[in-house]
Amino acid sequence: MLMHNPPHPGEVLRELCLEPLGLSVTAAAEGLGVSRKTLSAVLNGKAGISPEMAIRLSIAFDTSAESWLNQQAQYELWHAEQHRNELKVKRLVAV
């Protein structure tokens, strides 16, 4: 079942990981081994969580990579569902 309007994983990352630890974007990016620009794009919802980023986050914050990827999938699926009626798809049946 889809969550109603799930938050972007970047929002979760900011609120549950960076803020409680008092980490700046610069410090977090350095710890994750990515550029500040890359992390900022994720935090601002301009980029998603890639499998590699999910692994980096799992190592840095002792979480599972799957949890980050699941959040990203739920976010993307919910937004795609908002345009379901616009898709030109016919139901396929056996002939």
Short mmCIF file of C-alpha atoms in Angstrom, two decimals, residues 11-88:
data_model
loop_
_atom_site.label_atom_id
_atom_site.label_comp_id
_atom_site.label_asym_id
_atom_site.label_seq_id
_atom_site.Cartn_x
_atom_site.Cartn_y
_atom_site.Cartn_z
CA GLU A 11 13.99 15.56 3.74
CA VAL A 12 14.20 12.46 5.93
CA LEU A 13 17.99 12.54 5.71
CA ARG A 14 18.11 16.16 6.81
CA GLU A 15 15.58 15.86 9.64
CA LEU A 16 16.52 12.46 11.09
CA CYS A 17 20.25 12.24 10.40
CA LEU A 18 21.96 15.56 9.82
CA GLU A 19 20.04 17.89 12.15
CA PRO A 20 20.14 15.64 15.26
CA LEU A 21 23.91 15.31 14.86
CA GLY A 22 24.36 19.02 14.19
CA LEU A 23 26.03 18.25 10.85
CA SER A 24 26.37 20.89 8.18
CA VAL A 25 25.91 19.95 4.55
CA THR A 26 29.65 20.40 4.04
CA ALA A 27 30.59 18.15 6.96
CA ALA A 28 28.06 15.48 5.98
CA ALA A 29 29.20 15.53 2.34
CA GLU A 30 32.81 15.13 3.43
CA GLY A 31 31.90 12.21 5.69
CA LEU A 32 29.90 10.54 2.92
CA GLY A 33 32.69 11.05 0.42
CA VAL A 34 30.55 13.08 -2.00
CA SER A 35 30.59 16.69 -3.11
CA ARG A 36 28.58 19.31 -1.28
CA LYS A 37 26.68 19.91 -4.52
CA THR A 38 25.69 16.23 -4.76
CA LEU A 39 24.44 16.05 -1.19
CA SER A 40 22.67 19.40 -1.47
CA ALA A 41 20.77 18.17 -4.54
CA VAL A 42 19.52 15.16 -2.56
CA LEU A 43 18.62 17.23 0.49
CA ASN A 44 16.70 19.72 -1.64
CA GLY A 45 14.78 17.04 -3.54
CA LYS A 46 16.55 17.78 -6.82
CA ALA A 47 18.18 14.33 -6.96
CA GLY A 48 17.15 10.93 -5.70
CA ILE A 49 18.92 8.34 -3.63
CA SER A 50 21.01 6.16 -5.93
CA PRO A 51 22.06 2.65 -4.91
CA GLU A 52 25.58 3.93 -4.26
CA MET A 53 24.30 6.82 -2.12
CA ALA A 54 22.07 4.36 -0.24
CA ILE A 55 25.16 2.30 0.63
CA ARG A 56 27.07 5.41 1.70
CA LEU A 57 24.17 6.46 3.94
CA SER A 58 23.87 2.96 5.40
CA ILE A 59 27.55 2.99 6.38
CA ALA A 60 27.53 6.54 7.73
CA PHE A 61 24.32 6.31 9.74
CA ASP A 62 24.18 2.58 10.55
CA THR A 63 21.00 2.05 8.58
CA SER A 64 20.16 -0.30 5.74
CA ALA A 65 20.71 0.63 2.12
CA GLU A 66 17.36 -0.99 1.36
CA SER A 67 15.53 1.44 3.64
CA TRP A 68 16.88 4.41 1.67
CA LEU A 69 16.04 2.82 -1.67
CA ASN A 70 12.55 1.90 -0.44
CA GLN A 71 11.95 5.50 0.58
CA GLN A 72 13.04 6.67 -2.86
CA ALA A 73 10.82 4.10 -4.59
CA GLN A 74 7.78 5.04 -2.48
CA TYR A 75 8.35 8.73 -3.21
CA GLU A 76 8.68 8.19 -6.97
CA LEU A 77 5.78 5.75 -7.18
CA TRP A 78 3.41 8.06 -5.31
CA HIS A 79 4.27 10.93 -7.65
CA ALA A 80 3.89 8.72 -10.73
CA GLU A 81 0.48 7.56 -9.47
CA GLN A 82 -0.68 11.17 -9.47
CA HIS A 83 -0.48 11.05 -13.29
CA ARG A 84 -1.96 7.57 -13.72
CA ASN A 85 -4.98 8.83 -15.67
CA GLU A 86 -2.74 10.57 -18.20
CA LEU A 87 -1.07 7.32 -19.26
CA LYS A 88 -2.29 5.96 -22.57
#
